[in-house]
Amino acid sequence: MRILTILSLTLIATFITACEKEAPKPTLSEKAATAAENAGEKLEDMGEAAGEKLNKAKEVAEEAMENAGEATEKAMDKAEDMAEDAKDKAVEISDASKAKMTEAKNKAEELLKKK
């Protein structure tokens, strides 16, 4: 029984060795063609990845521009509101000043009439 097992294993090993020897090995040009094909696929993948990154960068830039435009509009609105408030305050101060001057003038005239 052992002899049959040893003979079977030897026969199988011989068959495998023979198959390996008979298998055609790729030529140098076939290896070069395979390498070129692999490199082409890698370049294609890299190009796709670069395109995706470029599109993402474009989206981010567009969003940033949109946000900057909104911020500018808000700042301009705020500046206009502040200018309007300052104008109203100036008018208020001017009116109060005129009223005080008129009051002082009237008091001065009264004092002159009393003398």
PDB file of N, CA, C and O in Angstrom, residues 9 12 22-24 34 36-38 43 48 50 53-54 59 61 64 68 70 74-75 78 81 86 100-101 111 115:
ATOM      1  N   LEU A   9       2.298   9.487  -5.802  1.00  0.00           N
ATOM      2  CA  LEU A   9       2.833  10.827  -5.552  1.00  0.00           C
ATOM      3  C   LEU A   9       3.954  11.161  -6.534  1.00  0.00           C
ATOM      4  O   LEU A   9       4.052  12.291  -7.019  1.00  0.00           O
ATOM      5  N   ILE A  12       2.351  11.947  -9.883  1.00  0.00           N
ATOM      6  CA  ILE A  12       1.724  13.283  -9.855  1.00  0.00           C
ATOM      7  C   ILE A  12       2.790  14.368  -9.940  1.00  0.00           C
ATOM      8  O   ILE A  12       2.649  15.332 -10.691  1.00  0.00           O
ATOM      9  N   GLU A  22       6.238  22.507 -20.090  1.00  0.00           N
ATOM     10  CA  GLU A  22       5.579  22.671 -21.381  1.00  0.00           C
ATOM     11  C   GLU A  22       4.810  23.979 -21.485  1.00  0.00           C
ATOM     12  O   GLU A  22       4.479  24.412 -22.572  1.00  0.00           O
ATOM     13  N   ALA A  23       4.500  24.592 -20.350  1.00  0.00           N
ATOM     14  CA  ALA A  23       3.739  25.849 -20.383  1.00  0.00           C
ATOM     15  C   ALA A  23       4.579  26.916 -21.070  1.00  0.00           C
ATOM     16  O   ALA A  23       5.746  27.102 -20.748  1.00  0.00           O
ATOM     17  N   PRO A  24       3.985  27.587 -22.031  1.00  0.00           N
ATOM     18  CA  PRO A  24       4.767  28.600 -22.752  1.00  0.00           C
ATOM     19  C   PRO A  24       5.065  29.793 -21.840  1.00  0.00           C
ATOM     20  O   PRO A  24       4.199  30.285 -21.132  1.00  0.00           O
ATOM     21  N   THR A  34       2.325  43.703 -21.750  1.00  0.00           N
ATOM     22  CA  THR A  34       1.541  43.616 -20.514  1.00  0.00           C
ATOM     23  C   THR A  34       1.873  44.796 -19.600  1.00  0.00           C
ATOM     24  O   THR A  34       0.982  45.419 -19.020  1.00  0.00           O
ATOM     25  N   ALA A  36       3.020  47.708 -20.500  1.00  0.00           N
ATOM     26  CA  ALA A  36       2.475  48.926 -21.110  1.00  0.00           C
ATOM     27  C   ALA A  36       0.969  49.027 -20.869  1.00  0.00           C
ATOM     28  O   ALA A  36       0.443  50.109 -20.583  1.00  0.00           O
ATOM     29  N   GLU A  37       0.292  47.905 -20.977  1.00  0.00           N
ATOM     30  CA  GLU A  37      -1.158  47.885 -20.738  1.00  0.00           C
ATOM     31  C   GLU A  37      -1.464  48.253 -19.282  1.00  0.00           C
ATOM     32  O   GLU A  37      -2.355  49.051 -19.009  1.00  0.00           O
ATOM     33  N   ASN A  38      -0.692  47.673 -18.368  1.00  0.00           N
ATOM     34  CA  ASN A  38      -0.886  47.987 -16.942  1.00  0.00           C
ATOM     35  C   ASN A  38      -0.614  49.462 -16.666  1.00  0.00           C
ATOM     36  O   ASN A  38      -1.338  50.113 -15.914  1.00  0.00           O
ATOM     37  N   LEU A  43      -2.411  54.986 -15.607  1.00  0.00           N
ATOM     38  CA  LEU A  43      -2.516  56.385 -16.025  1.00  0.00           C
ATOM     39  C   LEU A  43      -3.965  56.816 -16.182  1.00  0.00           C
ATOM     40  O   LEU A  43      -4.347  57.934 -15.814  1.00  0.00           O
ATOM     41  N   GLU A  48      -8.533  59.902 -14.117  1.00  0.00           N
ATOM     42  CA  GLU A  48      -9.891  59.985 -13.569  1.00  0.00           C
ATOM     43  C   GLU A  48      -9.878  60.597 -12.176  1.00  0.00           C
ATOM     44  O   GLU A  48     -10.697  61.449 -11.844  1.00  0.00           O
ATOM     45  N   ALA A  50      -7.599  62.603 -10.941  1.00  0.00           N
ATOM     46  CA  ALA A  50      -7.264  64.026 -11.072  1.00  0.00           C
ATOM     47  C   ALA A  50      -8.478  64.825 -11.533  1.00  0.00           C
ATOM     48  O   ALA A  50      -8.721  65.935 -11.051  1.00  0.00           O
ATOM     49  N   LYS A  53     -10.764  65.295  -8.594  1.00  0.00           N
ATOM     50  CA  LYS A  53     -10.225  66.301  -7.670  1.00  0.00           C
ATOM     51  C   LYS A  53     -10.412  67.706  -8.254  1.00  0.00           C
ATOM     52  O   LYS A  53     -10.716  68.648  -7.523  1.00  0.00           O
ATOM     53  N   LEU A  54     -10.222  67.839  -9.549  1.00  0.00           N
ATOM     54  CA  LEU A  54     -10.400  69.136 -10.203  1.00  0.00           C
ATOM     55  C   LEU A  54     -11.851  69.596 -10.091  1.00  0.00           C
ATOM     56  O   LEU A  54     -12.125  70.762  -9.791  1.00  0.00           O
ATOM     57  N   GLU A  59     -15.948  73.044  -7.469  1.00  0.00           N
ATOM     58  CA  GLU A  59     -17.148  73.204  -6.647  1.00  0.00           C
ATOM     59  C   GLU A  59     -16.849  74.027  -5.394  1.00  0.00           C
ATOM     60  O   GLU A  59     -17.614  74.909  -5.029  1.00  0.00           O
ATOM     61  N   ALA A  61     -14.425  76.205  -4.976  1.00  0.00           N
ATOM     62  CA  ALA A  61     -14.162  77.589  -5.373  1.00  0.00           C
ATOM     63  C   ALA A  61     -15.462  78.333  -5.663  1.00  0.00           C
ATOM     64  O   ALA A  61     -15.629  79.487  -5.273  1.00  0.00           O
ATOM     65  N   ALA A  64     -17.119  79.089  -2.417  1.00  0.00           N
ATOM     66  CA  ALA A  64     -16.409  80.164  -1.723  1.00  0.00           C
ATOM     67  C   ALA A  64     -16.757  81.522  -2.338  1.00  0.00           C
ATOM     68  O   ALA A  64     -16.964  82.506  -1.617  1.00  0.00           O
ATOM     69  N   ALA A  68     -18.570  84.530  -0.470  1.00  0.00           N
ATOM     70  CA  ALA A  68     -17.938  85.848  -0.426  1.00  0.00           C
ATOM     71  C   ALA A  68     -18.910  86.916  -0.926  1.00  0.00           C
ATOM     72  O   ALA A  68     -18.988  88.012  -0.368  1.00  0.00           O
ATOM     73  N   GLU A  70     -22.197  86.797  -0.793  1.00  0.00           N
ATOM     74  CA  GLU A  70     -23.212  86.983   0.242  1.00  0.00           C
ATOM     75  C   GLU A  70     -22.661  87.813   1.393  1.00  0.00           C
ATOM     76  O   GLU A  70     -23.340  88.698   1.916  1.00  0.00           O
ATOM     77  N   LYS A  74     -24.008  91.440   2.722  1.00  0.00           N
ATOM     78  CA  LYS A  74     -24.378  91.671   4.118  1.00  0.00           C
ATOM     79  C   LYS A  74     -23.588  92.846   4.694  1.00  0.00           C
ATOM     80  O   LYS A  74     -24.136  93.674   5.425  1.00  0.00           O
ATOM     81  N   ALA A  75     -22.292  92.892   4.386  1.00  0.00           N
ATOM     82  CA  ALA A  75     -21.451  93.983   4.887  1.00  0.00           C
ATOM     83  C   ALA A  75     -21.917  95.327   4.339  1.00  0.00           C
ATOM     84  O   ALA A  75     -21.950  96.329   5.066  1.00  0.00           O
ATOM     85  N   LYS A  78     -25.097  96.326   6.077  1.00  0.00           N
ATOM     86  CA  LYS A  78     -24.780  96.764   7.437  1.00  0.00           C
ATOM     87  C   LYS A  78     -24.186  98.168   7.408  1.00  0.00           C
ATOM     88  O   LYS A  78     -24.549  99.022   8.237  1.00  0.00           O
ATOM     89  N   ASP A  81     -26.932 100.639   6.758  1.00  0.00           N
ATOM     90  CA  ASP A  81     -27.734 100.823   7.972  1.00  0.00           C
ATOM     91  C   ASP A  81     -27.006 101.706   8.975  1.00  0.00           C
ATOM     92  O   ASP A  81     -27.609 102.606   9.577  1.00  0.00           O
ATOM     93  N   ALA A  86     -26.219 106.887  11.630  1.00  0.00           N
ATOM     94  CA  ALA A  86     -25.354 108.028  11.932  1.00  0.00           C
ATOM     95  C   ALA A  86     -25.987 109.332  11.440  1.00  0.00           C
ATOM     96  O   ALA A  86     -25.934 110.356  12.126  1.00  0.00           O
ATOM     97  N   LYS A 100     -31.424 124.179  21.837  1.00  0.00           N
ATOM     98  CA  LYS A 100     -30.678 124.755  22.952  1.00  0.00           C
ATOM     99  C   LYS A 100     -30.235 126.176  22.614  1.00  0.00           C
ATOM    100  O   LYS A 100     -30.290 127.070  23.471  1.00  0.00           O
ATOM    101  N   MET A 101     -29.788 126.376  21.366  1.00  0.00           N
ATOM    102  CA  MET A 101     -29.358 127.719  20.956  1.00  0.00           C
ATOM    103  C   MET A 101     -30.537 128.683  20.980  1.00  0.00           C
ATOM    104  O   MET A 101     -30.409 129.832  21.441  1.00  0.00           O
ATOM    105  N   LEU A 111     -33.092 138.556  29.445  1.00  0.00           N
ATOM    106  CA  LEU A 111     -32.205 139.220  30.374  1.00  0.00           C
ATOM    107  C   LEU A 111     -31.910 140.653  29.910  1.00  0.00           C
ATOM    108  O   LEU A 111     -31.824 141.580  30.728  1.00  0.00           O
ATOM    109  N   LYS A 115     -32.968 144.424  31.885  1.00  0.00           N
ATOM    110  CA  LYS A 115     -31.978 145.439  32.242  1.00  0.00           C
ATOM    111  C   LYS A 115     -32.438 146.722  31.735  1.00  0.00           C
ATOM    112  O   LYS A 115     -32.617 147.732  31.845  1.00  0.00           O
TER     113      LYS A 115
END
